[in-house]
PDB file of C-alpha atoms in Angstrom:
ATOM      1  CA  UNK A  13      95.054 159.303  61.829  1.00  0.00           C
ATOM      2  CA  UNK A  14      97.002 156.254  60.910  1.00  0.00           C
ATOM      3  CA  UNK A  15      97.221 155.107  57.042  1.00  0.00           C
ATOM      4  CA  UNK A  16      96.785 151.738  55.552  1.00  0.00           C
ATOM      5  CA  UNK A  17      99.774 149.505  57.619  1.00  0.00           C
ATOM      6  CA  UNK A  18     101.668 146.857  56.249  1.00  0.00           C
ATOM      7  CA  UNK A  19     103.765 144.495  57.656  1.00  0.00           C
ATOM      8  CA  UNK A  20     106.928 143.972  57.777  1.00  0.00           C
ATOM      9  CA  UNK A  21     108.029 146.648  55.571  1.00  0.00           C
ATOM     10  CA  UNK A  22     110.837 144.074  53.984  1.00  0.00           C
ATOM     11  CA  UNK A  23     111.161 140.595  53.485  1.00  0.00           C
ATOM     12  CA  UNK A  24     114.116 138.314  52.479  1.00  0.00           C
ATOM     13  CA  UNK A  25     113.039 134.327  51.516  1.00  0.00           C
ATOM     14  CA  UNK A  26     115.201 131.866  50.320  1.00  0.00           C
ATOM     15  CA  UNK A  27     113.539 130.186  47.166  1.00  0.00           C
ATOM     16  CA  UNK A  28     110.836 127.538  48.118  1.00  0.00           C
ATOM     17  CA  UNK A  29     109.946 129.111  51.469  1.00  0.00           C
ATOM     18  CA  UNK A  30     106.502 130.744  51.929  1.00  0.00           C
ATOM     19  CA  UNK A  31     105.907 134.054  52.834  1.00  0.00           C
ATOM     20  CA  UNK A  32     102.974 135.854  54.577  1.00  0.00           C
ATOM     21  CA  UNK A  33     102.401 139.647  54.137  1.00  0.00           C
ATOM     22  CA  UNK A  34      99.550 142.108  56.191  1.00  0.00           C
ATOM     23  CA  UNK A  35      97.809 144.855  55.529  1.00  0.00           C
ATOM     24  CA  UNK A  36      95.890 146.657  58.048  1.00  0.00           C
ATOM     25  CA  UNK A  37      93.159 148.779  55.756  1.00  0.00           C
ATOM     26  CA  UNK A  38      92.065 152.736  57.418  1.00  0.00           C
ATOM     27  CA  UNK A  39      89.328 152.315  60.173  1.00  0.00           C
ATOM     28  CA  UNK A  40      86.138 152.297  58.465  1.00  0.00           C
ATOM     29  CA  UNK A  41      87.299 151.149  55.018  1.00  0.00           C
ATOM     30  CA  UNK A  42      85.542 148.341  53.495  1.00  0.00           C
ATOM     31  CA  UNK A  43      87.322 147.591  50.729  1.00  0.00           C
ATOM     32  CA  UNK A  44      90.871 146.284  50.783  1.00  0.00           C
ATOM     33  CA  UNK A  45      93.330 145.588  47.671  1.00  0.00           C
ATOM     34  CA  UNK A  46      96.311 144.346  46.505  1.00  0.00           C
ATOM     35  CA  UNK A  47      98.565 144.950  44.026  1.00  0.00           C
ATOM     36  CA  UNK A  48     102.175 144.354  42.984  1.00  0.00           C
ATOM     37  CA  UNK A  49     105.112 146.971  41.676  1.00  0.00           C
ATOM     38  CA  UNK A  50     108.197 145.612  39.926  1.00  0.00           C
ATOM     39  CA  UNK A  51     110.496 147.870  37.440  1.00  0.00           C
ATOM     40  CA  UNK A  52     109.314 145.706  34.210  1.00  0.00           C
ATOM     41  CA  UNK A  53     105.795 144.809  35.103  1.00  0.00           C
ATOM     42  CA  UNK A  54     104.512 148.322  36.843  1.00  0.00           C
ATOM     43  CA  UNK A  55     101.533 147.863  39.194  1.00  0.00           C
ATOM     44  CA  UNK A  56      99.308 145.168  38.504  1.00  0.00           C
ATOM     45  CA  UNK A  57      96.342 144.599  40.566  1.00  0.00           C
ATOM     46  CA  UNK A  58      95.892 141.205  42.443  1.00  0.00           C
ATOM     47  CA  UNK A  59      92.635 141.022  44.409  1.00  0.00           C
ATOM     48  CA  UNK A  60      90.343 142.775  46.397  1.00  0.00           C
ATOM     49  CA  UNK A  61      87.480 142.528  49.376  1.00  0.00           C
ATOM     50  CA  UNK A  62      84.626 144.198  50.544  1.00  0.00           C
ATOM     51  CA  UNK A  63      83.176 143.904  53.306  1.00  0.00           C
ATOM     52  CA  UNK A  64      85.612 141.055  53.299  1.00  0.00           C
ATOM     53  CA  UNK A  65      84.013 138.883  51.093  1.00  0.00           C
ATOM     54  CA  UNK A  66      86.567 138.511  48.291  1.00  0.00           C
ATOM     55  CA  UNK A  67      85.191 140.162  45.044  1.00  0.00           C
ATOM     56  CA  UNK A  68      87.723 140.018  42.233  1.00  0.00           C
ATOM     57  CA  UNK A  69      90.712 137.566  42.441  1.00  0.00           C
ATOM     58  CA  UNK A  70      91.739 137.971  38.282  1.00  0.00           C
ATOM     59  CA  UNK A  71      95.402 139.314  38.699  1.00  0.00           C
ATOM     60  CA  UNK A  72      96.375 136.662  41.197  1.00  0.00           C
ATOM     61  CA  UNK A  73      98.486 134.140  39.644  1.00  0.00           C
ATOM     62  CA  UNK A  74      96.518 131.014  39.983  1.00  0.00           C
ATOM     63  CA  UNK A  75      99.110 129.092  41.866  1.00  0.00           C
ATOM     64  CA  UNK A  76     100.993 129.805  45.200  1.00  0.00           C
ATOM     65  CA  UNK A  77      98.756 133.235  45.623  1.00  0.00           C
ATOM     66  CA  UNK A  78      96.280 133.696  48.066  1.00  0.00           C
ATOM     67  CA  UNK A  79      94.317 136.289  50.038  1.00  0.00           C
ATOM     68  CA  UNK A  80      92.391 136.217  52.475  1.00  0.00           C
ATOM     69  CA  UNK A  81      90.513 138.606  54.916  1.00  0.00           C
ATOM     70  CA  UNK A  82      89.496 137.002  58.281  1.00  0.00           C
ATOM     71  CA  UNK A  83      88.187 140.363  59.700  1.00  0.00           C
ATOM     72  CA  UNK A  84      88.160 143.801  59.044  1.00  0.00           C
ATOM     73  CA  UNK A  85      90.476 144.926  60.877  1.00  0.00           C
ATOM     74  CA  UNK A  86      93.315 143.229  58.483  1.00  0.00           C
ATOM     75  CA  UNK A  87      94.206 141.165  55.168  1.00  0.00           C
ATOM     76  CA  UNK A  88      96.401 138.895  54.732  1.00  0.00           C
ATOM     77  CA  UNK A  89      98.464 138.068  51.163  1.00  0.00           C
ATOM     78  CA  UNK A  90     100.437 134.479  51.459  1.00  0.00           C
ATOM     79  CA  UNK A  91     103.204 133.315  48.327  1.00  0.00           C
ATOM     80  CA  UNK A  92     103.776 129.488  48.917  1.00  0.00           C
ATOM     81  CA  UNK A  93     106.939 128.272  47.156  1.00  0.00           C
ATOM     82  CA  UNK A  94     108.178 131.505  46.585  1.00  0.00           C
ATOM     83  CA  UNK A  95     110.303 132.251  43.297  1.00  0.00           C
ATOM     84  CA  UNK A  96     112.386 135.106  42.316  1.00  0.00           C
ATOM     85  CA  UNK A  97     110.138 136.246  39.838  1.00  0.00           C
ATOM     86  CA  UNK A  98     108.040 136.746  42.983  1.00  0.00           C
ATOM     87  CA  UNK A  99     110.528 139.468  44.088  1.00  0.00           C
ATOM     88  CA  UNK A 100     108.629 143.301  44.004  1.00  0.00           C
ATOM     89  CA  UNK A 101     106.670 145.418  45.908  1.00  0.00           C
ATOM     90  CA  UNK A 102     103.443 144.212  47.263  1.00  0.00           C
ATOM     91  CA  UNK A 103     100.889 147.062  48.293  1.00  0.00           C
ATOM     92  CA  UNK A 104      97.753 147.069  49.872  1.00  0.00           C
ATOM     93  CA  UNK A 105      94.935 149.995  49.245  1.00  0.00           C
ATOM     94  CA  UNK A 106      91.688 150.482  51.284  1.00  0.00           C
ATOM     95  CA  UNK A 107      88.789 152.269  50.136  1.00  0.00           C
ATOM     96  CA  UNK A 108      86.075 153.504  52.063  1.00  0.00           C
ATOM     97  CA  UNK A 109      83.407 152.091  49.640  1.00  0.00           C
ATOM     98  CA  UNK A 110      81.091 154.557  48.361  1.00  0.00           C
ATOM     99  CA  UNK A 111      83.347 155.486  45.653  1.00  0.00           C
ATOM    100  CA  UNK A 112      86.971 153.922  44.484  1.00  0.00           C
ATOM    101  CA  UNK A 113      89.030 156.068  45.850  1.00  0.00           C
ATOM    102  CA  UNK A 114      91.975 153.561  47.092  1.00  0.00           C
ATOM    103  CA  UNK A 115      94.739 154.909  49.548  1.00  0.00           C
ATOM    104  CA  UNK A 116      97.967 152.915  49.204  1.00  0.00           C
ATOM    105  CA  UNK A 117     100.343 151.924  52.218  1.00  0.00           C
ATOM    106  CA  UNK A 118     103.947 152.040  52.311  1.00  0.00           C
ATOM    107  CA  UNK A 119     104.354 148.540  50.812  1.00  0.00           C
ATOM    108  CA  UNK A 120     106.674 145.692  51.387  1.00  0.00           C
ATOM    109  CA  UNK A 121     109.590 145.087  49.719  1.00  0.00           C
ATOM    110  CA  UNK A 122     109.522 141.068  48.857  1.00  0.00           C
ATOM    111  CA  UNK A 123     113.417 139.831  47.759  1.00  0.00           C
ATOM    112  CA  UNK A 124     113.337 135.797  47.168  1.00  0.00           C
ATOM    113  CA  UNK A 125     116.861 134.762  46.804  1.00  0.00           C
TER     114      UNK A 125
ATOM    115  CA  UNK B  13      98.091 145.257  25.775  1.00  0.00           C
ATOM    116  CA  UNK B  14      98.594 148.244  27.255  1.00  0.00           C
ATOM    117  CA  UNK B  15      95.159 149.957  28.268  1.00  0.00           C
ATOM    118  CA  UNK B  16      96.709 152.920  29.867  1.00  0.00           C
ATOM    119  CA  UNK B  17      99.440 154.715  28.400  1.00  0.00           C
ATOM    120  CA  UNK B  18     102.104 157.650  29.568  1.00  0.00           C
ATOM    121  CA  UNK B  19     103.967 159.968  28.325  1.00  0.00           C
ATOM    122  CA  UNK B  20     106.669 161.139  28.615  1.00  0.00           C
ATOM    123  CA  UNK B  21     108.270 158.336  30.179  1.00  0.00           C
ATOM    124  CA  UNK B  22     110.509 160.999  32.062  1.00  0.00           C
ATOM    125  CA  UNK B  23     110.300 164.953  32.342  1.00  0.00           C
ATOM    126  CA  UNK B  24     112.564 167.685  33.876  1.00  0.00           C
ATOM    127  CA  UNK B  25     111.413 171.500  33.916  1.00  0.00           C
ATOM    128  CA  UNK B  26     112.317 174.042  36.187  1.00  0.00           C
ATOM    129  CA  UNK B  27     111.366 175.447  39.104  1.00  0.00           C
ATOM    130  CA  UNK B  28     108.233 177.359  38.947  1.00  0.00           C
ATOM    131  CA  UNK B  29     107.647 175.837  35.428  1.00  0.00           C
ATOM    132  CA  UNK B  30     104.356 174.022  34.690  1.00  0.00           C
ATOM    133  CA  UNK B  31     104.822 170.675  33.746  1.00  0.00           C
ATOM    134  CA  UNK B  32     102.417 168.765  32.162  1.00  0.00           C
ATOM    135  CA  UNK B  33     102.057 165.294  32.179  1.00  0.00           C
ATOM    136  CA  UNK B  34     100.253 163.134  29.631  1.00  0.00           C
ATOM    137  CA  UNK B  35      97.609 159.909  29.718  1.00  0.00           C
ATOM    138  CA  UNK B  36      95.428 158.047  27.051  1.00  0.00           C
ATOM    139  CA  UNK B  37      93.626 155.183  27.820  1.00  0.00           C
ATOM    140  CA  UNK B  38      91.796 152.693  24.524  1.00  0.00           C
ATOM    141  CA  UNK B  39      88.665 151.343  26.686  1.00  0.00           C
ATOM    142  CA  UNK B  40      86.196 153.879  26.520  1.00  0.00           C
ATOM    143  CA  UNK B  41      84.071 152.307  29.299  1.00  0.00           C
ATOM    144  CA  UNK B  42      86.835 153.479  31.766  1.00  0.00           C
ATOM    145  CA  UNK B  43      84.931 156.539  33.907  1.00  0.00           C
ATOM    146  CA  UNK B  44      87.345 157.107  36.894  1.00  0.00           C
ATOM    147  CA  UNK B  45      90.768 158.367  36.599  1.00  0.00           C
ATOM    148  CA  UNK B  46      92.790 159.272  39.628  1.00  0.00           C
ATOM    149  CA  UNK B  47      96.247 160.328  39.488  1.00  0.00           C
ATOM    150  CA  UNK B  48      98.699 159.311  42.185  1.00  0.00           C
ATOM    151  CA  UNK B  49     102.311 160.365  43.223  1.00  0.00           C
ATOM    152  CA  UNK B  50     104.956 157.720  44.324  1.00  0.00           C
ATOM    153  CA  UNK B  51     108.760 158.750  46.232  1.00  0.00           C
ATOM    154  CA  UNK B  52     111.443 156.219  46.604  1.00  0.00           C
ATOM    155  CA  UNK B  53     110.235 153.921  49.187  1.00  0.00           C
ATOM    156  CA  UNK B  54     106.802 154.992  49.404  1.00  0.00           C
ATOM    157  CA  UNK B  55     103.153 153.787  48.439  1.00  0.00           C
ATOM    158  CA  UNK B  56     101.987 155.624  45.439  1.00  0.00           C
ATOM    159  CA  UNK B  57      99.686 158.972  47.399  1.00  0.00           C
ATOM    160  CA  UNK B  58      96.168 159.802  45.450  1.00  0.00           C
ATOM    161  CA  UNK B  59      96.596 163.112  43.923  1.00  0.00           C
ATOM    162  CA  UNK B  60      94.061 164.170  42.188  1.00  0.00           C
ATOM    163  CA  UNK B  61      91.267 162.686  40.224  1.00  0.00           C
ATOM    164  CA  UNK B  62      88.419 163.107  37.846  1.00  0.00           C
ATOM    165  CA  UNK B  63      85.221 161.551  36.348  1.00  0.00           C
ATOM    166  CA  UNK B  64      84.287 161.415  32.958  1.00  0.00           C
ATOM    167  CA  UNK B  65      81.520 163.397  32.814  1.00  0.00           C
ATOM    168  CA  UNK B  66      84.169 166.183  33.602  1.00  0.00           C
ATOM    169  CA  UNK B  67      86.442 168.259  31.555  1.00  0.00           C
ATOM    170  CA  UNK B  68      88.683 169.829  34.150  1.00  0.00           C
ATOM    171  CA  UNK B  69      89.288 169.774  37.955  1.00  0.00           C
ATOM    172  CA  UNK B  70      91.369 171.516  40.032  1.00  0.00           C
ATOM    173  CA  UNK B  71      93.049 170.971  43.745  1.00  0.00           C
ATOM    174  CA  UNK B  72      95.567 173.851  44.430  1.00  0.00           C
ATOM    175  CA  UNK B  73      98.417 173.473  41.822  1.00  0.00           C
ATOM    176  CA  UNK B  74      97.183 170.344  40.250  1.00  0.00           C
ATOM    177  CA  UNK B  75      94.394 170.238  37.615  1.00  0.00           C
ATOM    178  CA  UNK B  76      93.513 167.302  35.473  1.00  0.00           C
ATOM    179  CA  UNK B  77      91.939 168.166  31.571  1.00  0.00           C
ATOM    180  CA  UNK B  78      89.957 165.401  30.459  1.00  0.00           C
ATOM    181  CA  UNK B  79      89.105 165.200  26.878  1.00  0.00           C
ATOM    182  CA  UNK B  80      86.422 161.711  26.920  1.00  0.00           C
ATOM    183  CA  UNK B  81      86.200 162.486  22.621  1.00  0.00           C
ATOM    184  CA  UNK B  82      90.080 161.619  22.149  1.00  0.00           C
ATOM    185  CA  UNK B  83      90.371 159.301  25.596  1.00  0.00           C
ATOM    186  CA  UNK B  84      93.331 161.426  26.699  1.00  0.00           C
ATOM    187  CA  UNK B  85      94.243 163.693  29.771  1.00  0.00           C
ATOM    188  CA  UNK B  86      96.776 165.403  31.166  1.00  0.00           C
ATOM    189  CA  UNK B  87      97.901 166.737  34.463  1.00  0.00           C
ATOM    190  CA  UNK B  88      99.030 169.891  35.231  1.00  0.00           C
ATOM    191  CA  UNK B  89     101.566 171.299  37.711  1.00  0.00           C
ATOM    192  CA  UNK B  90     102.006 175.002  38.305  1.00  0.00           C
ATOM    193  CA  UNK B  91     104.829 176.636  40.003  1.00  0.00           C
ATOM    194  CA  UNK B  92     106.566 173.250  40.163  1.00  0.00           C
ATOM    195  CA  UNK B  93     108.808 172.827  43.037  1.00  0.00           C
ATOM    196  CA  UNK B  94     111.582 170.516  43.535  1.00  0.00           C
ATOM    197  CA  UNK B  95     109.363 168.672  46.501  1.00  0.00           C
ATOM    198  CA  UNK B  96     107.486 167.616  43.687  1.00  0.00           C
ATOM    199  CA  UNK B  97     109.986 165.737  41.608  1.00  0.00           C
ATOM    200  CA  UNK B  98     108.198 162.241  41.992  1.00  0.00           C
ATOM    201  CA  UNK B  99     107.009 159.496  39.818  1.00  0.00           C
ATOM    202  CA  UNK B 100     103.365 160.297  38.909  1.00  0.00           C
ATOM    203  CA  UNK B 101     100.927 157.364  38.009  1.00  0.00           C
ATOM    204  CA  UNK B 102      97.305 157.853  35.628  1.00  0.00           C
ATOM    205  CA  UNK B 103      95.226 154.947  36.726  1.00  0.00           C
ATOM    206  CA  UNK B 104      91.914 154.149  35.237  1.00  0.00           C
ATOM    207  CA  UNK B 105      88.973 152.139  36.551  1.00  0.00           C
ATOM    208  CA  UNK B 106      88.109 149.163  34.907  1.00  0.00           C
ATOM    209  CA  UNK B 107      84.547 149.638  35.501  1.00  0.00           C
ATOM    210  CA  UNK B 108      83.362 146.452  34.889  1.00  0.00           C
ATOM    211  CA  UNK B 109      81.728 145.942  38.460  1.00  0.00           C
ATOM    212  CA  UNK B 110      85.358 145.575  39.879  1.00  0.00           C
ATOM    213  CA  UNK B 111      87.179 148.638  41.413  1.00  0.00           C
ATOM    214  CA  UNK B 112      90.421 147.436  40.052  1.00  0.00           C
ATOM    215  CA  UNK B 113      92.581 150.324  38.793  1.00  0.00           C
ATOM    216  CA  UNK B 114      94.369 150.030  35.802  1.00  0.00           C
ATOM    217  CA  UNK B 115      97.654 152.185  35.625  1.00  0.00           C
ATOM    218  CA  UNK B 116     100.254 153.520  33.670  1.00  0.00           C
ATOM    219  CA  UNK B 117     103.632 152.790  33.397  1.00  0.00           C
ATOM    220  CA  UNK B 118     104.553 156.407  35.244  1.00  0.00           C
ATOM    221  CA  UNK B 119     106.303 159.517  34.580  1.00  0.00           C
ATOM    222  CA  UNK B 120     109.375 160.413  36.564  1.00  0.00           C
ATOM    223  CA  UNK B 121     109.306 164.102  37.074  1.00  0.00           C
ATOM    224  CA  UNK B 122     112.563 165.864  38.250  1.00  0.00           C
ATOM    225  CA  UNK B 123     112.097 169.598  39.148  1.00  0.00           C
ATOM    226  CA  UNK B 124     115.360 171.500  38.807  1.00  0.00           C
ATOM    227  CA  UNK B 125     115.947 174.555  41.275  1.00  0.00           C
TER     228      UNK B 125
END
């Protein structure tokens, strides 16, 4: 019974390149999230979907971020113009919906030199 | 403005010890409050987690005490076991018609042998 599955599991950009992460949520989940881990800031939530309609976009920074969720089956997180404060952890979460009980994947390790 | 707060920041017992992790939250609308573990390299794991309306729950060596009168809880961990030296995360749901969990900045638990 696989997890939540993101791709690629690391990611090296040079500054000013853009970079596209996935997430494919747990069959039957209808709710997919984002959120971000660095050292200073901790995990801050991003955005999330159900059903993919996007719900709650308030932790994306309002430039360079977005999400989007073309089918259930997977979500995508794109950073155009990456920076190096853009460097951490992005993780995705799926939820089967009835109550909020997210289950995290493995994450992806962002580095923008 | 930290809404979620841990303590300690780090804790080391011994093996077979109970240690005894600590989480206060200031918005008293938050209702959900699931606990997840994180290794090196991993996604943060769901753990355990409780609902307001409850004082206590337990899942084999884990059990959460909630007081809702003080906004504070704290997880338990009997017979700790070096497998379970971890960083360990109190979230909170924001419960304002998103499912976006708030969390702590973490406690790094190292189990000696």
């Amino acid at each position: 019974n696989a997890g939540v599955i993101q791709t690629p599991r690391h990611k090296v950009t040079g500054k000013g390149q853009e970079a596209t992460l996935w997430c494919e949520p747990i069959s039957g989940h209808s709710a997919v999230f984002w959120y971000r881990q660095t050292i200073v800031q901790g995990l801050e939530f991003l955005t999330y979907f159900r059903n993919q309609a996007p719900i709650d976009d308030s932790g994306m920074p309002k430039e360079r971020f977005s999400a989007q969720m073309p089918n259930q089956s997977h979500s995508t997180l794109k950073i155009q113009s990456t920076q190096p404060q853009d460097s951490a952890v992005y993780l995705c979460a799926s939820s089967p919906g009835q109550v909020n009980t997210q289950y995290f994947g493995p994450g992806t390790r962002l580095l923008v030199l | 403005q930290q809404q979620v707060r841990q303590s300690p920041q780090s804790l080391t017992v011994w093996e077979g010890e109970t240690a005894i992790l600590n989480c206060s939250y200031e918005n008293s609308a938050f209702d959900y409050f699931p606990w997840y573990q994180q290794f090196p390299g991993e996604g943060p794991a769901l753990l355990i987690a409780i609902r307001s309306v409850s004082d206590k729950k337990e899942d084999g060596g884990f059990t959460i005490f909630f007081n809702k009168r003080e906004k504070n809880l704290s997880l338990h961990i009997k017979d700790s076991q070096p497998g379970d030296s971890a960083t360990y995360f109190c979230a909170a749901d924001a419960s304002s018609g998103s499912w976006q969990l708030i969390f702590g900045s973490g406690t790094q638990l190292t189990v000696m042998p």
